Structures are given as structure tokens and as C-alpha cells.
Amino acid sequence: MSSSSTITPAIVQLQFISQYISMTLGFILLISGTIGNSINTIVFFKLGNWKHNACSLYIFVKSLFDLFLLIIGVTNQITRLGFNIDLTAQSRVWCKLAISLINITFLNSLTCMCLQSIDAYFCSSRSPTWRQKSNVRMARYYIVGFLFLWICHVMPYGILYNLLTKGSTSICTTINPNFVRYNTYFVNLCLYAVIPIIIVTVFSFLTYRNLRTLTTQDRHSLSTLTRQMISLALLQVITLLVFQVPYAIVQIYSLVTMNLAKSTYRQAQEEVVNYFFHGYVYGTFACSFYCYCIVSKRFRKEVFDVLRRLSSIRRRTQVIPIIQTIELRHQRTIQL
């Protein structure tokens, strides 16, 4: 009896910790990620490098997907885990749409990251033939092709996911056992973690090896923009190792221990860990801008220049109406 009465408050405390972690981590990622990806999008759009450089195009498109993913995915996670308000359970249409949009943006962002790593490998090659494989025209085809692929991939979500009522609450889920297994083993583990980690790690290693074999003359033959894009692409492997690997480990642990008999207290402990890493994995999509600023001096200068230009344009648009108002008042005074 005493053991049960001791465990119950501990479980309640763990649930409170889960909610606190979900809200705190969620708000940090949502605010910092929204600001960072917005600046990323503005800077790369204003510079226009994405029009003639494949790596820049991948980063530009990835920033857009990251922005939408954080707004939809993290916001839903904050309200669901932090405030016990599941937005996807408010409407059958939003249940189907939200789960589809989260999957599309998640997979397209990781795809752009993988394509960026592959493109950096092509750019760093000594062979002109391999370097020619890095071009914007093909990059556009890849982006559109994978977007179409992932849209087709999420169509079953819109069909199989629905609102199910349990007691007085509704949840957005699916009861199809085959699709649950597919989503658990293939999507969450392979597509979200293992495959991107392998691709980015392998091609980052190959890119690093290419750079080591380049002569001084070969390195000077690379444009400043290309060298910058290669550096930013190599940074992705660190981002994945920091954010995606722990998520993959938690997913593997959950699958391995799925059929084990667990006490209520252990389930509560694992719930805290799961809540944390399900939010933590969004760091992959929130930290790009800040990592770019740390690694690339040129990128910091570009950000400063673009923001300064935007600030000067805004001041100019504010000053012109004031001048026009003063001139109009002056004319009226003269007429009087």
C-alpha cells in the first residue's frame, strides 16, 4: 500500500516534467527556428545564388520546408503535450491534413539535406565530369520529383488517419495494424533517421576526402560561393549526429522493448524521454541559420548586408510619406 502511494505522486511528478519539457523545448525551437529560417529564406532569396547554384537552391528550399514544419509540427506538439490540447483532434479535416503536411515537410527537408550533401561531393571532385553533375536544372528536377514522391507517400495518411473517440476525448490516429507497423518500422526509424544519417555521413566523408586530395591550384579553381556551400553542407553531418542519432536510438529502444512487461513507473520514465526526444529532433530543422553564422564568416556578412538593406528600404518608405505630407501642408498654407 505504501509502495503504491509513493509511486503515484512520483508518476504525477514525471508527467509534470514531461509537460514542462515539451513546452520549454517547444517554445525555444519554435521561436528560434522561425526567426532563423525566416532570415535564411530572405537572405538566400535576396542574394539570388539559388538561381545558379544547386547547393544554394537546396538550402533555400529546405529553409522553407523547415519553417512550415516548425510552425505546424512544433505548435501542435506544444499544445498537445504541454497544454493537453490536441489540435488535430478538433477537426477530421485538420487531422488528415496536419499529419500529411508534417510528413511532407519533414521528409522534403531531410531530402534537401541529403541532396545538398551529394551536391557538395560533386562540387569537391577533381573530375570535371563529376563537377558538371552539380547544376541547378537537375536540382530543380530532383526537388520537384521528390516533392511529388512524398506527396504520393502521404496519401494513405489522409485516408487511414481519422478521429477516434476514447471516452470523452478524441484522438487523431489509425487503427490499421499493417500501416501502424509500416509507420513505426519504416517511416519513423528508416526515413526519419537511419537513411538520412547514412547518406549525409557517407557523402560528407567522401567530400572531406575529396578536399584533402585537392591541390592548392584545384582549391583556388573553386569559386568562393562553392567553397562556402561545401562548408555549409559538411556542417549538416554534425547537425544530424547531434539531433537525429539520439532520436534514432530512442526509436530503436522503443521497438526492442515494445513487448516487455513494464511497471507503471517505468512507463512514465520512458514517456519523459520520448517526449523530450520527439521535440529534440526538431532541432535539426531549427538550428541551420545559427550553425551557418558560426561556421561561415561570409554568410554572417551577407546576413548583415541584406538586413541592413531591408532596414534602409523600410526607413526610406517611412520618410517619403512624411515628406509628402509636409509638402502638401506647405502647399495648402501657400494657397491660404
XYZ file of C-alpha atoms in Angstrom:
336
model
C 0.000 0.000 0.000
C 2.781 2.414 0.946
C 4.707 1.487 -2.202
C 1.689 2.277 -4.377
C 1.062 5.587 -2.606
C 4.733 6.509 -3.092
C 4.812 5.661 -6.797
C 1.639 7.577 -7.699
C 2.995 11.041 -6.709
C 6.247 10.161 -8.491
C 4.327 9.362 -11.686
C 2.392 12.615 -11.410
C 5.687 14.449 -10.979
C 7.128 12.750 -14.073
C 4.049 13.736 -16.067
C 4.509 17.327 -14.926
C 8.169 17.164 -16.002
C 7.074 15.861 -19.413
C 4.699 18.782 -19.871
C 7.309 21.302 -18.736
C 9.954 19.876 -21.081
C 7.530 19.819 -24.012
C 6.531 23.452 -23.523
C 10.010 24.819 -22.808
C 11.820 22.954 -25.571
C 8.941 23.510 -27.983
C 8.830 27.275 -27.489
C 12.627 27.563 -27.791
C 12.682 25.606 -31.060
C 9.590 27.323 -32.455
C 10.762 30.883 -31.780
C 14.440 30.422 -32.656
C 13.670 28.209 -35.656
C 11.024 30.526 -37.086
C 13.340 33.526 -36.809
C 16.360 31.646 -38.188
C 14.585 30.033 -41.127
C 12.833 33.298 -41.997
C 16.194 35.085 -42.153
C 17.663 32.173 -44.135
C 14.840 32.399 -46.665
C 15.123 36.186 -47.011
C 18.928 36.160 -47.337
C 19.126 33.386 -49.930
C 16.206 34.854 -51.895
C 17.692 38.362 -51.923
C 21.184 37.162 -52.868
C 19.774 35.128 -55.755
C 22.506 32.471 -55.604
C 19.814 29.775 -55.686
C 19.202 30.665 -59.346
C 22.612 29.404 -60.461
C 23.970 27.279 -57.601
C 22.414 23.896 -56.728
C 23.568 23.873 -53.089
C 22.078 27.338 -52.509
C 18.811 26.158 -54.037
C 18.689 23.154 -51.695
C 19.315 25.368 -48.649
C 16.710 27.908 -49.791
C 14.023 25.252 -50.344
C 14.985 23.421 -47.128
C 14.567 26.637 -45.129
C 11.021 27.000 -46.471
C 10.134 23.422 -45.546
C 11.776 23.854 -42.118
C 9.732 26.981 -41.475
C 6.407 25.290 -42.264
C 7.399 22.139 -40.360
C 8.194 24.061 -37.181
C 5.018 26.139 -37.349
C 2.770 23.110 -37.878
C 4.647 20.314 -36.100
C 6.096 22.064 -33.057
C 2.980 24.155 -32.434
C 0.867 21.002 -32.412
C 3.363 19.297 -30.095
C 3.391 22.222 -27.659
C -0.390 22.332 -27.393
C -0.778 18.540 -27.237
C 1.969 17.656 -24.767
C 2.211 20.936 -22.879
C -1.425 22.022 -22.595
C -3.249 18.715 -23.279
C -4.964 20.306 -26.286
C -4.642 18.169 -29.397
C -5.270 20.484 -32.353
C -5.512 17.532 -34.732
C -8.435 16.197 -32.688
C -10.509 19.328 -33.211
C -11.460 18.542 -36.796
C -11.468 15.462 -39.018
C -10.172 17.546 -41.941
C -7.317 19.031 -39.898
C -6.486 15.573 -38.505
C -5.840 14.276 -42.015
C -4.276 17.485 -43.321
C -1.918 18.150 -40.400
C -0.427 14.645 -40.306
C 0.077 14.799 -44.084
C 1.725 18.249 -44.027
C 4.047 17.304 -41.163
C 5.212 14.209 -43.035
C 5.650 16.048 -46.349
C 7.677 18.904 -44.858
C 9.710 16.570 -42.624
C 10.677 14.253 -45.496
C 11.314 17.043 -48.009
C 13.573 18.878 -45.576
C 15.643 15.742 -44.945
C 15.712 15.081 -48.703
C 17.115 18.557 -49.390
C 19.739 17.937 -46.719
C 20.774 14.670 -48.386
C 20.809 16.252 -51.862
C 22.911 19.106 -50.514
C 25.498 16.624 -49.189
C 25.574 14.755 -52.519
C 25.929 18.030 -54.431
C 28.844 19.084 -52.207
C 30.552 15.792 -53.097
C 30.151 16.555 -56.806
C 31.482 20.115 -56.377
C 34.563 18.965 -54.451
C 35.581 16.359 -57.037
C 38.734 16.855 -59.119
C 36.945 15.385 -62.127
C 35.205 17.974 -64.358
C 32.676 15.284 -65.304
C 31.575 14.856 -61.685
C 31.514 18.626 -61.124
C 29.143 19.055 -64.057
C 26.641 16.841 -62.252
C 26.095 19.756 -59.874
C 23.712 22.034 -61.769
C 20.584 23.973 -60.935
C 18.465 22.469 -63.697
C 18.864 18.936 -62.327
C 18.447 20.234 -58.764
C 15.025 21.630 -59.698
C 14.028 18.263 -61.174
C 15.164 16.454 -58.014
C 13.253 18.819 -55.724
C 10.025 18.608 -57.736
C 10.412 14.843 -58.214
C 10.907 14.110 -54.522
C 8.092 16.516 -53.599
C 5.759 14.529 -55.853
C 7.094 11.260 -54.381
C 6.458 12.319 -50.782
C 3.004 13.668 -51.636
C 2.151 10.238 -53.042
C 3.708 8.658 -49.943
C 1.468 10.575 -47.509
C -1.790 9.910 -49.362
C -2.523 6.839 -47.195
C -2.260 9.089 -44.117
C -5.143 11.182 -45.417
C -7.178 8.023 -45.981
C -6.311 5.874 -42.956
C -5.976 8.542 -40.237
C -9.215 9.593 -38.590
C -10.700 10.837 -35.334
C -11.319 8.061 -32.833
C -13.251 8.655 -29.619
C -11.988 7.141 -26.378
C -14.290 8.009 -23.538
C -14.762 11.766 -23.598
C -11.669 12.518 -25.692
C -10.934 12.227 -29.400
C -7.555 11.381 -30.892
C -6.213 11.560 -34.436
C -4.810 8.109 -35.215
C -5.159 4.996 -37.344
C -6.243 1.513 -36.308
C -4.893 -0.244 -39.397
C -2.281 -2.645 -37.915
C -0.273 -3.002 -41.133
C 0.005 0.757 -41.585
C 0.969 1.189 -37.926
C 3.836 -1.281 -38.413
C 4.877 0.429 -41.657
C 4.852 3.836 -39.983
C 6.719 2.593 -36.909
C 9.437 0.496 -38.521
C 9.972 2.163 -41.885
C 8.891 5.809 -41.658
C 9.839 6.783 -38.096
C 13.021 4.727 -37.954
C 14.314 4.461 -41.525
C 13.036 7.532 -43.402
C 13.251 9.931 -40.455
C 16.564 8.763 -39.017
C 18.658 5.887 -40.373
C 18.619 6.616 -44.128
C 19.338 10.396 -43.859
C 22.091 9.762 -41.304
C 23.778 7.198 -43.577
C 23.521 9.324 -46.749
C 24.725 12.569 -45.171
C 27.526 10.860 -43.214
C 28.832 8.889 -46.212
C 28.800 11.813 -48.653
C 30.238 14.220 -46.077
C 33.115 11.786 -45.554
C 33.622 11.479 -49.325
C 33.531 15.272 -49.675
C 36.101 15.669 -46.916
C 38.302 13.078 -48.625
C 37.977 14.955 -51.925
C 39.021 18.205 -50.272
C 42.071 16.502 -48.769
C 43.197 15.329 -52.217
C 42.729 18.716 -53.911
C 45.869 20.657 -54.693
C 46.172 24.353 -53.878
C 45.511 25.164 -57.515
C 42.387 22.973 -57.526
C 41.054 24.701 -54.428
C 41.591 28.137 -55.934
C 39.701 26.999 -59.025
C 36.590 26.556 -56.857
C 34.533 29.718 -56.585
C 34.120 31.396 -53.211
C 30.426 30.544 -53.295
C 31.165 26.862 -53.991
C 33.638 26.669 -51.100
C 31.090 28.313 -48.818
C 28.342 25.888 -49.868
C 30.652 22.898 -49.318
C 31.392 24.118 -45.779
C 27.695 24.524 -45.023
C 26.960 21.060 -46.433
C 29.655 19.462 -44.260
C 28.032 21.115 -41.264
C 24.880 19.052 -41.861
C 26.542 15.844 -40.670
C 27.163 17.426 -37.254
C 23.550 18.597 -37.085
C 22.277 15.118 -37.895
C 24.594 13.417 -35.414
C 23.530 15.797 -32.644
C 19.766 15.696 -33.224
C 18.825 12.670 -35.345
C 21.070 9.982 -33.808
C 19.581 10.279 -30.270
C 16.109 10.177 -31.830
C 17.068 7.015 -33.751
C 18.413 5.390 -30.564
C 15.161 6.134 -28.704
C 13.139 4.716 -31.603
C 15.223 1.526 -31.641
C 14.918 1.159 -27.857
C 11.132 1.584 -28.049
C 10.876 -1.095 -30.737
C 13.149 -3.548 -28.903
C 11.312 -3.176 -25.576
C 7.831 -2.922 -27.074
C 6.688 -6.355 -25.886
C 8.369 -6.270 -22.473
C 6.269 -6.096 -19.309
C 6.900 -2.687 -17.744
C 5.810 -1.158 -14.479
C 3.718 1.994 -14.487
C 6.643 3.970 -13.103
C 8.993 2.769 -15.846
C 6.413 3.656 -18.479
C 6.214 7.152 -17.006
C 10.017 7.445 -17.093
C 10.149 6.345 -20.721
C 7.360 8.773 -21.543
C 9.520 11.659 -20.300
C 12.397 10.505 -22.517
C 10.111 10.022 -25.528
C 8.514 13.446 -25.119
C 11.926 15.087 -24.891
C 13.445 13.454 -27.969
C 10.278 13.796 -30.051
C 10.701 17.538 -29.532
C 14.501 17.481 -29.593
C 14.586 16.019 -33.123
C 13.057 19.257 -34.432
C 16.373 20.913 -33.590
C 17.599 19.584 -36.949
C 15.191 22.000 -38.619
C 15.634 24.936 -36.240
C 19.388 25.435 -35.944
C 20.600 25.744 -39.560
C 20.789 29.538 -39.592
C 22.749 29.737 -36.343
C 25.163 26.998 -37.433
C 25.755 28.779 -40.744
C 26.519 32.009 -38.873
C 29.039 30.226 -36.644
C 30.847 28.433 -39.481
C 30.811 30.971 -42.332
C 32.167 34.498 -41.982
C 30.912 35.277 -45.473
C 27.387 34.191 -44.537
C 27.428 36.472 -41.473
C 28.431 39.381 -43.710
C 25.705 38.513 -46.223
C 23.075 38.400 -43.474
C 24.204 41.763 -42.131
C 24.210 43.342 -45.615
C 20.751 42.026 -46.530
C 19.188 43.070 -43.211
C 20.824 46.496 -43.476
C 19.423 46.950 -46.988
C 15.953 45.924 -45.841
C 16.215 48.312 -42.899
C 17.245 51.216 -45.149
C 14.368 50.477 -47.558
C 11.921 50.456 -44.651
C 13.246 53.783 -43.345
C 13.005 55.255 -46.837
C 9.372 54.164 -47.227
C 8.580 55.713 -43.843
C 10.334 59.011 -44.640
C 8.735 59.539 -48.079
C 5.107 59.729 -46.788
C 6.239 62.178 -44.103
C 7.932 64.390 -46.720
C 4.851 64.224 -48.945
C 2.628 65.213 -46.007
C 4.868 68.194 -45.177
C 4.877 69.339 -48.826
C 1.081 69.030 -49.017
C 0.651 71.100 -45.855
C 3.089 73.688 -47.231
C 1.102 73.960 -50.476
C -2.154 74.398 -48.555
C -0.556 77.131 -46.439
C 0.574 78.972 -49.574
C -2.919 78.708 -51.097
C -4.441 80.181 -47.950
